[in-house]
Coordinates of C-alpha atoms in Angstrom, one line a residue:
M846 CA -25.8 9.3 98.5
K847 CA -23.2 7.2 96.5
F848 CA -22.9 7.6 92.8
L849 CA -20.9 6.2 89.9
I850 CA -19.1 8.6 87.7
P851 CA -20.0 7.8 85.0
V852 CA -22.6 5.1 85.1
L853 CA -21.9 2.0 83.1
L854 CA -23.8 2.9 79.9
I855 CA -22.3 6.3 79.8
F856 CA -18.9 4.9 80.4
L857 CA -19.2 2.5 77.6
F858 CA -20.0 5.4 75.4
L859 CA -17.1 7.5 76.6
S860 CA -14.5 4.6 76.7
A861 CA -14.1 4.8 72.9
Q862 CA -13.3 8.5 73.3
I863 CA -10.6 8.2 76.0
V864 CA -8.6 5.4 74.6
A865 CA -4.9 6.4 74.5
Q866 CA -5.6 9.9 76.0
N867 CA -3.9 9.0 79.3
R868 CA -0.5 7.7 80.1
I869 CA -0.5 6.3 83.6
K870 CA 3.0 6.2 85.2
I871 CA 3.3 4.2 88.4
D872 CA 5.5 6.5 90.5
G873 CA 3.4 7.6 93.5
F874 CA 2.4 10.9 91.9
F875 CA -1.0 11.6 90.4
D876 CA -0.9 14.4 87.9
D877 CA -1.2 11.8 85.1
W878 CA -4.7 10.7 86.3
S879 CA -7.0 12.9 84.2
S880 CA -10.5 13.8 85.1
N881 CA -12.0 11.6 82.3
I882 CA -10.9 8.4 83.9
M883 CA -13.8 6.2 85.4
T884 CA -14.2 7.2 89.0
Y885 CA -16.4 6.2 92.0
V886 CA -17.0 8.9 94.6
D887 CA -18.1 7.8 98.1
D888 CA -19.9 9.6 101.0
S889 CA -17.4 11.0 103.6
L890 CA -19.5 10.1 106.7
D891 CA -20.1 6.4 106.5
S892 CA -17.0 4.9 108.2
Q893 CA -16.2 4.1 111.8
G894 CA -12.5 4.9 111.0
I895 CA -10.6 6.1 108.0
E896 CA -12.9 7.3 105.3
L897 CA -12.7 5.9 101.8
L898 CA -13.3 8.9 99.5
E899 CA -13.1 7.7 95.9
F900 CA -11.3 5.4 93.5
S901 CA -10.4 5.6 89.8
V902 CA -9.7 2.8 87.4
C903 CA -7.7 2.7 84.1
N904 CA -5.6 0.1 82.3
D905 CA -3.2 -0.7 79.5
N906 CA -2.5 -3.9 77.7
E907 CA -0.6 -5.3 80.8
Y908 CA -1.9 -3.7 83.9
L909 CA -5.1 -2.7 85.7
Y910 CA -4.5 0.7 87.5
V911 CA -6.4 1.7 90.6
R912 CA -6.1 5.0 92.4
I913 CA -7.5 5.2 95.9
K914 CA -8.1 8.4 97.9
L915 CA -8.7 8.4 101.7
S916 CA -9.6 11.0 104.3
D917 CA -6.4 10.6 106.2
E918 CA -2.8 9.6 105.8
I919 CA -2.3 5.8 106.2
D920 CA 0.4 3.2 105.8
L921 CA -0.8 0.5 103.4
T922 CA 1.4 -2.3 104.7
E923 CA 2.6 -1.4 108.3
P924 CA 1.1 -0.1 111.6
F925 CA 0.6 3.6 111.7
Y926 CA -1.0 6.1 114.1
N927 CA -4.0 6.2 111.7
P928 CA -4.7 2.4 111.7
A929 CA -6.2 1.0 108.4
E930 CA -6.5 -2.2 106.5
V931 CA -7.3 -1.7 102.9
L932 CA -8.6 -4.5 100.7
I933 CA -9.3 -4.7 96.9
N934 CA -11.6 -7.5 95.8
I935 CA -11.7 -8.3 92.1
D936 CA -14.4 -10.3 90.4
A937 CA -12.1 -11.5 87.6
D938 CA -14.7 -13.3 85.5
N939 CA -17.6 -10.9 86.1
N940 CA -19.7 -13.6 87.6
Q941 CA -21.1 -12.9 91.1
F942 CA -21.9 -16.6 91.6
T943 CA -18.2 -17.7 91.4
G944 CA -15.5 -16.9 93.9
Y945 CA -15.9 -15.4 97.3
S946 CA -19.2 -13.5 97.8
T947 CA -18.6 -9.9 99.1
N948 CA -20.3 -6.6 98.4
N949 CA -22.5 -8.0 95.7
I950 CA -19.7 -9.5 93.6
G951 CA -18.0 -12.9 93.4
S952 CA -14.3 -12.2 94.2
E953 CA -11.7 -14.4 92.6
Y954 CA -8.9 -12.3 94.1
G955 CA -8.9 -10.5 97.4
I956 CA -5.9 -8.3 97.9
N957 CA -5.1 -7.4 101.6
F958 CA -2.3 -4.8 101.6
F959 CA -1.8 -4.7 105.4
K960 CA -1.4 -8.5 105.7
K961 CA 0.5 -8.5 102.4
K962 CA -1.3 -11.4 100.8
I963 CA -3.9 -12.3 98.1
F964 CA -6.9 -14.6 98.8
D965 CA -7.2 -16.8 95.7
D966 CA -10.8 -18.0 95.4
T967 CA -10.7 -19.3 91.8
D968 CA -11.1 -22.9 93.0
P969 CA -14.6 -23.4 94.5
N970 CA -13.3 -26.2 96.7
M971 CA -10.5 -24.4 98.5
V972 CA -9.0 -21.0 99.2
D973 CA -5.4 -20.4 98.4
T974 CA -3.2 -17.6 99.7
L975 CA -0.6 -15.9 97.4
S976 CA 2.1 -13.3 97.8
L977 CA 1.4 -9.8 96.4
Y978 CA 3.9 -10.7 93.6
A979 CA 1.6 -13.4 92.2
L980 CA -0.4 -10.5 90.5
D981 CA 2.7 -8.3 90.2
I982 CA 1.1 -5.7 92.5
I983 CA 2.9 -2.4 92.7
P984 CA 1.5 0.1 95.2
L985 CA 3.1 3.6 95.4
P986 CA 4.2 5.7 97.2
S987 CA 5.9 3.4 99.6
Y988 CA 5.6 5.9 102.5
T989 CA 2.4 7.0 104.2
S990 CA -0.1 8.9 102.2
D991 CA -3.8 9.7 101.8
E992 CA -3.6 8.6 98.2
F993 CA -2.1 5.6 96.4
E994 CA -1.9 4.3 92.9
I995 CA -1.7 0.5 92.4
A996 CA -0.7 -1.5 89.3
I997 CA -2.1 -5.1 89.1
N998 CA -1.2 -7.4 86.3
R999 CA -4.4 -8.2 84.3
A1000 CA -3.3 -11.4 82.7
L1001 CA -5.7 -13.5 84.8
F1002 CA -8.7 -11.2 84.3
S1003 CA -11.5 -11.3 81.8
D1004 CA -12.2 -8.2 79.7
T1005 CA -15.0 -7.2 82.1
I1006 CA -14.5 -7.2 85.8
C1007 CA -16.1 -5.9 89.0
I1008 CA -14.2 -4.2 91.8
S1009 CA -14.9 -3.6 95.5
I1010 CA -12.7 -1.7 97.9
R1011 CA -13.0 -2.0 101.6
E1012 CA -11.3 -0.4 104.6
K1013 CA -11.8 -3.2 107.1
L1014 CA -11.2 -1.5 110.4
G1015 CA -13.8 1.2 109.8
N1016 CA -16.0 -1.2 107.7
D1017 CA -16.2 1.3 104.8
Y1018 CA -16.9 0.0 101.3
M1019 CA -16.7 1.4 97.8
P1020 CA -19.2 1.0 96.2
D1021 CA -22.0 0.4 98.7
N1022 CA -25.8 0.6 99.1
G1023 CA -26.1 -2.3 96.6
S1024 CA -24.1 -0.6 93.8
V1025 CA -21.7 -2.7 91.7
F1026 CA -18.6 -1.1 90.1
M1027 CA -18.2 -2.8 86.7
Y1028 CA -15.2 -2.1 84.6
V1029 CA -14.6 -2.9 80.9
F1030 CA -11.0 -3.0 79.9
N1031 CA -10.5 -0.3 77.2
N1032 CA -6.8 0.5 77.3
C1033 CA -7.5 4.0 78.4
S1034 CA -3.8 4.3 79.3
S1035 CA -1.3 4.2 76.5
P1036 CA 2.1 2.7 77.6
T1037 CA 5.4 4.2 76.4
T1038 CA 6.5 3.0 73.0
T1039 CA 10.0 4.4 73.3
S1040 CA 13.1 2.9 74.9
V1041 CA 15.6 4.9 76.9
N1042 CA 19.0 3.9 75.8
F1043 CA 22.1 3.8 78.0
S1044 CA 24.2 6.3 76.1
K1045 CA 24.7 10.0 77.2
N1046 CA 23.0 12.5 74.9
D1047 CA 26.0 14.9 75.5
P1048 CA 29.4 13.7 76.7
K1049 CA 29.6 16.8 79.0
N1050 CA 26.7 15.5 81.0
L1051 CA 27.7 14.2 84.4
R1052 CA 26.4 10.7 85.0
L1053 CA 25.6 9.6 88.5
M1054 CA 24.6 6.0 89.5
T1055 CA 23.3 5.1 92.9
Y1056 CA 22.9 1.5 93.9
N1057 CA 22.4 -0.6 97.0
V1058 CA 24.5 -3.6 96.1
F1059 CA 23.0 -5.7 99.0
S1060 CA 25.3 -7.1 101.6
N1061 CA 28.7 -6.3 100.1
G1062 CA 27.7 -7.6 96.6
L1063 CA 30.8 -6.2 95.0
I1064 CA 32.9 -8.9 96.8
N1065 CA 30.4 -11.7 96.8
N1066 CA 31.7 -14.4 94.5
N1067 CA 28.1 -15.5 93.7
R1068 CA 27.1 -12.1 92.4
V1069 CA 30.3 -10.2 91.5
D1070 CA 30.0 -11.1 87.7
E1071 CA 26.5 -9.6 87.6
H1072 CA 27.7 -6.5 89.4
R1073 CA 30.6 -6.1 87.0
R1074 CA 28.3 -6.3 84.0
I1075 CA 25.9 -3.8 85.5
F1076 CA 28.7 -1.4 86.4
G1077 CA 30.4 -1.6 83.0
S1078 CA 27.1 -1.1 81.1
V1079 CA 26.4 2.3 82.8
N1080 CA 29.8 4.0 82.5
A1081 CA 28.9 6.5 85.3
D1082 CA 31.2 9.3 86.3
I1083 CA 30.3 9.1 89.9
I1084 CA 28.8 6.1 91.8
T1085 CA 27.2 6.1 95.2
F1086 CA 27.0 2.5 96.5
Q1087 CA 25.3 1.4 99.7
E1088 CA 25.7 -1.8 101.9
C1089 CA 29.4 -1.9 101.4
G1090 CA 30.4 -2.1 105.1
N1091 CA 32.9 -4.9 104.6
T1092 CA 34.2 -3.7 101.2
T1093 CA 37.6 -2.2 101.6
Y1094 CA 39.6 0.0 99.3
N1095 CA 41.6 -2.9 98.1
D1096 CA 38.4 -4.9 97.5
V1097 CA 37.1 -2.1 95.3
M1098 CA 40.4 -2.1 93.3
G1099 CA 39.9 -5.8 92.8
F1100 CA 36.3 -5.3 91.6
L1101 CA 37.4 -2.6 89.2
N1102 CA 40.4 -4.4 87.7
T1103 CA 38.3 -5.9 84.9
N1104 CA 36.7 -2.6 83.9
P1105 CA 38.3 -0.7 81.0
I1106 CA 37.2 2.6 82.5
Y1107 CA 39.6 4.1 85.0
Y1108 CA 38.2 5.1 88.4
P1109 CA 41.1 6.4 90.4
Y1110 CA 39.2 7.9 93.3
I1111 CA 37.6 5.5 95.9
Y1112 CA 36.0 6.7 99.1
P1113 CA 34.8 3.9 101.3
D1114 CA 33.2 4.5 104.7
L1115 CA 33.1 1.1 106.5
N1116 CA 31.1 2.5 109.3
S1117 CA 28.2 3.7 107.3
G1118 CA 28.6 1.1 104.5
N1119 CA 28.5 3.9 101.9
L1120 CA 31.0 3.8 99.1
T1121 CA 31.6 6.6 96.6
I1122 CA 33.6 5.9 93.4
S1123 CA 34.5 8.7 91.0
K1124 CA 36.5 9.5 87.9
Y1125 CA 37.4 12.8 89.7
P1126 CA 39.0 13.6 93.0
S1127 CA 37.3 14.8 96.2
L1128 CA 38.5 18.1 97.6
Q1129 CA 37.0 17.4 101.0
S1130 CA 34.9 14.8 102.9
W1131 CA 32.4 15.0 105.6
Q1132 CA 30.2 12.6 107.6
V1133 CA 26.8 14.3 107.8
A1134 CA 25.2 11.6 109.9
N1135 CA 25.9 8.0 110.9
K1136 CA 24.9 6.8 107.4
I1137 CA 25.2 9.9 105.2
D1138 CA 28.5 10.9 103.7
A1139 CA 29.5 13.8 101.6
E1140 CA 32.3 14.4 99.0
L1141 CA 33.1 17.7 97.3
I1142 CA 34.1 16.4 93.9
D1143 CA 36.6 18.5 91.9
L1144 CA 35.2 18.4 88.4
P1145 CA 37.6 19.1 85.5
D1146 CA 38.2 22.7 84.8
S1147 CA 38.5 22.0 81.1
I1148 CA 34.7 21.2 81.0
Y1149 CA 32.9 22.5 84.0
S1150 CA 32.7 25.9 85.7
T1151 CA 31.8 24.4 89.1
D1152 CA 32.4 21.4 91.3
I1153 CA 29.6 19.3 92.8
L1154 CA 28.7 18.2 96.4
I1155 CA 27.8 14.5 96.3
L1156 CA 25.9 13.2 99.3
N1157 CA 25.5 9.4 99.7
G1158 CA 22.9 8.1 102.1
H1159 CA 21.5 4.9 103.5
P1160 CA 19.5 5.8 106.7
P1161 CA 17.9 3.2 109.0
C1162 CA 15.3 0.9 107.6
C1163 CA 11.8 -0.3 108.2
L1164 CA 10.0 0.7 111.5
N1165 CA 12.9 3.0 112.6
N1166 CA 11.1 6.2 111.7
Q1167 CA 12.9 8.3 114.3
G1168 CA 16.3 7.2 113.1
R1169 CA 15.5 8.1 109.5
Q1170 CA 14.1 11.5 110.6
E1171 CA 17.2 12.3 112.6
H1172 CA 19.3 11.5 109.5
F1173 CA 17.3 13.8 107.2
D1174 CA 17.2 16.5 109.9
A1175 CA 21.0 16.4 109.9
L1176 CA 21.1 16.5 106.1
I1177 CA 19.1 19.7 106.0
Q1178 CA 21.2 21.2 108.8
F1179 CA 24.3 20.3 106.7
I1180 CA 23.0 21.8 103.5
H1181 CA 22.0 25.1 105.2
D1182 CA 25.5 25.2 106.9
A1183 CA 27.0 24.7 103.4
K1184 CA 25.0 27.7 102.0
T1185 CA 26.1 30.0 104.8
I1186 CA 29.4 31.3 106.1
G1187 CA 30.9 29.5 109.1
G1188 CA 30.2 26.0 110.5
V1189 CA 31.7 22.8 109.2
I1190 CA 31.3 23.5 105.5
D1191 CA 31.3 26.6 103.3
L1192 CA 30.4 25.9 99.7
P1193 CA 30.9 28.4 96.9
M1194 CA 27.6 29.9 96.0
N1195 CA 25.5 27.9 93.6
T1196 CA 27.6 24.8 93.9
P1197 CA 25.4 21.9 92.6
I1198 CA 24.3 19.4 95.3
S1199 CA 23.1 15.9 94.8
F1200 CA 21.7 13.6 97.5
S1201 CA 21.4 10.0 96.4
G1202 CA 21.1 6.5 97.8
D1203 CA 18.8 3.9 99.4
M1204 CA 16.6 6.3 101.5
N1205 CA 14.5 3.5 103.0
L1206 CA 11.4 5.8 102.7
V1207 CA 8.9 3.1 103.8
G1208 CA 7.4 4.9 106.9
Y1209 CA 6.2 8.4 107.7
S1210 CA 5.9 10.8 104.7
E1211 CA 7.3 13.5 106.9
Q1212 CA 10.8 12.1 106.1
Y1213 CA 10.3 12.6 102.4
Y1214 CA 9.1 16.2 102.9
T1215 CA 12.0 16.9 105.2
I1216 CA 14.4 16.1 102.3
V1217 CA 12.4 18.0 99.7
N1218 CA 11.2 21.0 101.7
G1219 CA 13.8 21.2 104.5
T1220 CA 11.2 20.9 107.3
I1221 CA 13.2 19.8 110.2
S1222 CA 11.4 17.9 112.9
D1223 CA 13.9 18.3 115.9
T1224 CA 14.5 22.0 115.6
S1225 CA 16.1 22.2 119.0
T1226 CA 19.0 19.9 117.8
Y1227 CA 19.2 20.6 114.1
G1228 CA 18.0 24.2 113.7
I1229 CA 14.9 25.7 112.0
G1230 CA 15.6 24.3 108.5
G1231 CA 14.1 25.8 105.5
L1232 CA 13.9 25.3 101.7
P1233 CA 17.2 23.7 100.8
D1234 CA 17.9 24.8 97.2
W1235 CA 20.1 27.8 96.5
D1236 CA 17.2 29.9 95.4
N1237 CA 15.2 28.9 98.5
T1238 CA 13.0 26.4 96.7
P1239 CA 12.6 22.6 97.3
L1240 CA 15.1 20.0 96.2
K1241 CA 14.0 18.2 93.0
D1242 CA 13.1 14.5 93.3
Q1243 CA 14.3 13.0 90.0
V1244 CA 11.7 10.3 89.3
A1245 CA 13.3 7.7 87.1
Y1246 CA 11.5 4.8 85.3
F1247 CA 12.5 1.5 83.7
N1248 CA 14.1 1.9 80.3
E1249 CA 11.0 0.5 78.5
K1250 CA 8.1 0.8 81.1
D1251 CA 6.5 3.7 82.9
I1252 CA 7.2 2.1 86.3
A1253 CA 9.4 3.6 89.1
Y1254 CA 9.9 1.1 91.8
T1255 CA 13.6 0.3 92.8
W1256 CA 13.3 -2.6 95.2
D1257 CA 11.6 -6.0 95.1
I1258 CA 12.0 -9.6 96.3
S1259 CA 13.3 -12.2 93.9
N1260 CA 11.6 -15.2 95.5
P1261 CA 8.6 -13.8 97.5
I1262 CA 6.3 -15.6 99.9
V1263 CA 3.0 -14.7 101.5
G1264 CA 3.6 -11.8 103.9
D1265 CA 6.5 -10.2 102.0
F1266 CA 6.4 -6.5 101.3
P1267 CA 5.4 -5.5 97.7
S1268 CA 7.8 -3.7 95.3
G1269 CA 8.6 -0.2 96.4
R1270 CA 10.4 3.0 95.5
L1271 CA 13.3 3.2 98.1
D1272 CA 16.2 4.6 96.0
F1273 CA 16.2 8.3 95.2
V1274 CA 18.2 11.1 93.6
F1275 CA 17.5 14.6 94.9
F1276 CA 19.3 17.6 93.6
T1277 CA 19.4 21.4 93.5
N1278 CA 17.6 22.1 90.3
S1279 CA 18.1 25.9 90.5
V1280 CA 21.8 25.4 89.4
M1281 CA 21.7 22.1 87.5
S1282 CA 19.2 20.0 85.5
V1283 CA 18.7 16.5 84.3
D1284 CA 18.9 15.4 80.7
K1285 CA 18.1 11.7 81.1
S1286 CA 17.4 9.2 83.9
F1287 CA 16.4 5.5 84.1
I1288 CA 16.1 2.6 86.5
L1289 CA 18.2 -0.4 85.3
S1290 CA 16.1 -3.5 85.7
T1291 CA 17.3 -6.3 83.3
E1292 CA 14.1 -8.3 84.1
H1293 CA 12.1 -5.6 82.4
M1294 CA 14.3 -5.1 79.3
S1295 CA 13.8 -6.4 75.8
T1296 CA 16.4 -8.8 74.3
P1297 CA 17.8 -6.1 71.9
L1298 CA 18.4 -3.7 74.8
L1299 CA 20.1 -6.4 76.9
N1300 CA 22.3 -7.4 74.0
Q1301 CA 23.2 -3.9 73.2
N1302 CA 24.6 -3.4 76.7
N1303 CA 26.1 -6.8 77.3
L1304 CA 23.7 -7.7 80.0
F1305 CA 21.8 -10.9 80.9
W1306 CA 18.1 -10.8 81.6
D1307 CA 18.6 -11.9 85.3
D1308 CA 21.6 -9.7 86.2
T1309 CA 19.8 -7.3 88.4
K1310 CA 17.6 -10.1 89.8
K1311 CA 20.7 -11.9 91.0
A1312 CA 22.9 -9.0 91.9
S1313 CA 20.7 -7.3 94.6
D1314 CA 17.2 -6.7 95.8
H1315 CA 17.6 -3.1 94.6
F1316 CA 17.9 -1.6 91.1
P1317 CA 20.5 1.0 90.1
V1318 CA 19.2 4.5 89.4
I1319 CA 21.1 6.5 86.7
V1320 CA 20.8 10.2 86.2
D1321 CA 22.6 12.4 83.7
F1322 CA 23.1 15.9 85.1
V1323 CA 23.6 19.0 83.0
L1324 CA 26.0 21.3 84.9
P1325 CA 27.3 24.8 84.1
T1326 CA 30.2 24.9 81.8
H1327 CA 32.5 27.9 81.7
I1328 CA 32.9 30.3 78.8
L1329 CA 36.7 30.6 79.2
N1330 CA 39.1 28.6 77.0
I1331 CA 40.6 26.5 79.8
K1332 CA 44.2 25.3 79.1
N1333 CA 45.7 23.1 81.8
A1334 CA 49.3 22.7 80.5
D1335 CA 51.5 25.2 82.4
H1336 CA 54.2 25.2 79.7
G1337 CA 57.0 24.3 82.1
L1338 CA 56.4 27.3 84.4
G1339 CA 55.7 25.0 87.4
F1340 CA 52.8 26.9 89.0
N1341 CA 51.6 26.0 92.5
F1342 CA 48.5 27.5 94.3
S1343 CA 48.0 27.2 98.0
P1344 CA 45.6 27.0 99.8
N1345 CA 42.8 26.1 97.4
P1346 CA 40.0 26.4 98.5
S1347 CA 40.8 29.6 100.3
K1348 CA 39.0 32.0 102.6
G1349 CA 41.1 34.9 101.0
I1350 CA 44.8 34.8 100.6
V1351 CA 46.2 32.5 97.9
H1352 CA 50.0 32.0 97.5
I1353 CA 51.2 31.5 93.9
N1354 CA 54.6 30.1 93.2
K1355 CA 56.3 29.3 89.9
A1356 CA 59.5 27.6 89.1
N1357 CA 60.3 29.5 85.9
P1358 CA 61.5 33.1 86.2
K1359 CA 59.7 34.2 83.0
K1360 CA 57.3 37.2 83.5
V1361 CA 53.6 36.3 83.6
L1362 CA 50.4 38.3 83.4
L1363 CA 47.8 37.0 85.9
E1364 CA 44.1 37.6 85.0
I1365 CA 41.3 36.8 87.5
F1366 CA 37.9 35.9 86.1
N1367 CA 34.6 35.2 87.8
I1368 CA 32.5 32.1 86.9
E1369 CA 30.6 34.1 84.2
G1370 CA 34.0 34.8 82.5
H1371 CA 34.1 38.5 83.4
L1372 CA 37.7 39.9 83.9
L1373 CA 38.0 41.2 87.5
E1374 CA 41.7 42.0 87.8
Q1375 CA 45.1 41.9 86.1
I1376 CA 48.4 41.5 87.9
N1377 CA 51.9 41.4 86.6
M1378 CA 53.9 38.6 88.3
N1379 CA 57.5 39.7 88.0
S1380 CA 58.9 37.3 90.7
N1381 CA 58.5 33.6 91.5
E1382 CA 56.1 34.3 94.4
L1383 CA 52.9 36.3 94.7
A1384 CA 50.0 36.5 97.1
I1385 CA 46.6 37.5 95.9
D1386 CA 43.6 38.3 98.1
L1387 CA 40.2 36.8 97.0
S1388 CA 38.5 38.0 100.2
V1389 CA 37.5 41.2 98.3
Y1390 CA 35.3 39.0 96.1
P1391 CA 32.1 37.0 97.1
K1392 CA 32.3 33.3 97.9
G1393 CA 32.4 31.3 94.7
I1394 CA 34.5 29.9 91.9
Y1395 CA 37.1 32.0 90.1
F1396 CA 39.6 31.3 87.3
I1397 CA 43.2 32.5 87.3
Q1398 CA 44.6 32.8 83.8
M1399 CA 48.4 33.0 83.4
V1400 CA 49.6 34.5 80.2
S1401 CA 53.2 34.2 79.2
S1402 CA 55.3 34.1 76.1
E1403 CA 55.0 30.3 76.3
G1404 CA 51.2 30.3 76.2
I1405 CA 48.2 30.4 78.4
F1406 CA 47.5 28.4 81.6
T1407 CA 44.3 28.5 83.6
R1408 CA 43.5 27.2 87.1
K1409 CA 40.3 27.1 89.0
L1410 CA 40.3 28.7 92.5
I1411 CA 37.5 28.4 95.1
R1412 CA 36.8 31.3 97.5
I1413 CA 35.0 30.0 100.7

């Protein structure tokens, strides 16, 4: 037995009560879909294939929002081991005698996600086909799921419409048995009224930008000006670029020469195409997989009590699910290696970790959950995996949105045609939220910015449209800051520490014969040991302390000098 929840008359009564009580965000997650939103529930035994279970509908002044639940995981736009072909038909004028007749409605627009096109039946004498971009259709998530939320621009719809949803292969409809789902636009979703500005809320926050610049965009004469404006507007501390396989160190220096901010540390990997740029140096580099690189960034001791591991990724695209899975398996193996003694990397305990880049998450959802939950697929090659954060919890997926819209896609096509993939969320920032947090994040899309926001940041409306098919994602991290009063000037004493990082013994040398008191502090600022340095050479043993970050404070008649040491 099929039923509408609620029926039309009841819905019209309730619609006045639910205006502005919801705020739908198109991000591929569903906790913002409250129970008071108009929903149709279907039987679960009337399909010859994938079952349609239910759909919900809401809207704001720009978009119609549709949420669809299915019995099994599917891929909306590509082949999958659970084959499905989902269509949404919209009777845009609420007239069953106009448009294409289907399921008791007259459909002006038939959206076929698998074939990636819209049947336009507004002209009674012909049928036109349009790209999904003609109605600004945004379906998320971009990977496989048993649930999707879809934004559809409502500009061509009347205030009352009818909706039919079909899974074509199993011949399942919602609604069916002669029912008609009529929807009256009521603005049950209230869009954001605030704008996320570009400035940091706290200068101590560490700003990361990740950006696929599309085919060496930093050195493309047709797009370099757009990239320079985008780069300059963000003022990131660390940048992870992708698709820079022909962009050399000297090319990057040329790109940066017009920027007033100094970025002395440039780490290109021409094999992976990944490029990391930083205001701060890297202590050590690793290649985690063919297209995942890692840098341990030495953050300034005068601000932070920790360094940060920056992973930059751009795994294989499209139908290469196996290649992506192997990369993410290798990522989790690397993180677990970093958290344990031995192997290729030993991180001080609780060192923040960020994994950012164009993840190409357009296939099996397993890949997403490998990153977040550490569930390795090929355990014989990459180990058993496990939850990757320091406290054995999942990594945090930082969901960013446009500065002035609650929309989270990061990729689209500037000049789409029928058959092109719809907008998708391909670019991500994951991080260990047990040891760091996020103060602010946003997706920089100039096409979706107001004129005041563009002018404020010296941007043109089409900068991101021209620069790349991806949008930059910007995240402001809140990192631990130490409680010691760090002073970096060594007052002419000429200190040298080696090795650093160290597994135990650290040799300290000074050029000046003056007597010095050495004080060893842990990351919390607790004094562990005091040593009188009466000669110009001294060896200290950190192996008696746990792995982590320590501070050596030198006190002399000339003043105080502090240096960070890492015990690995």
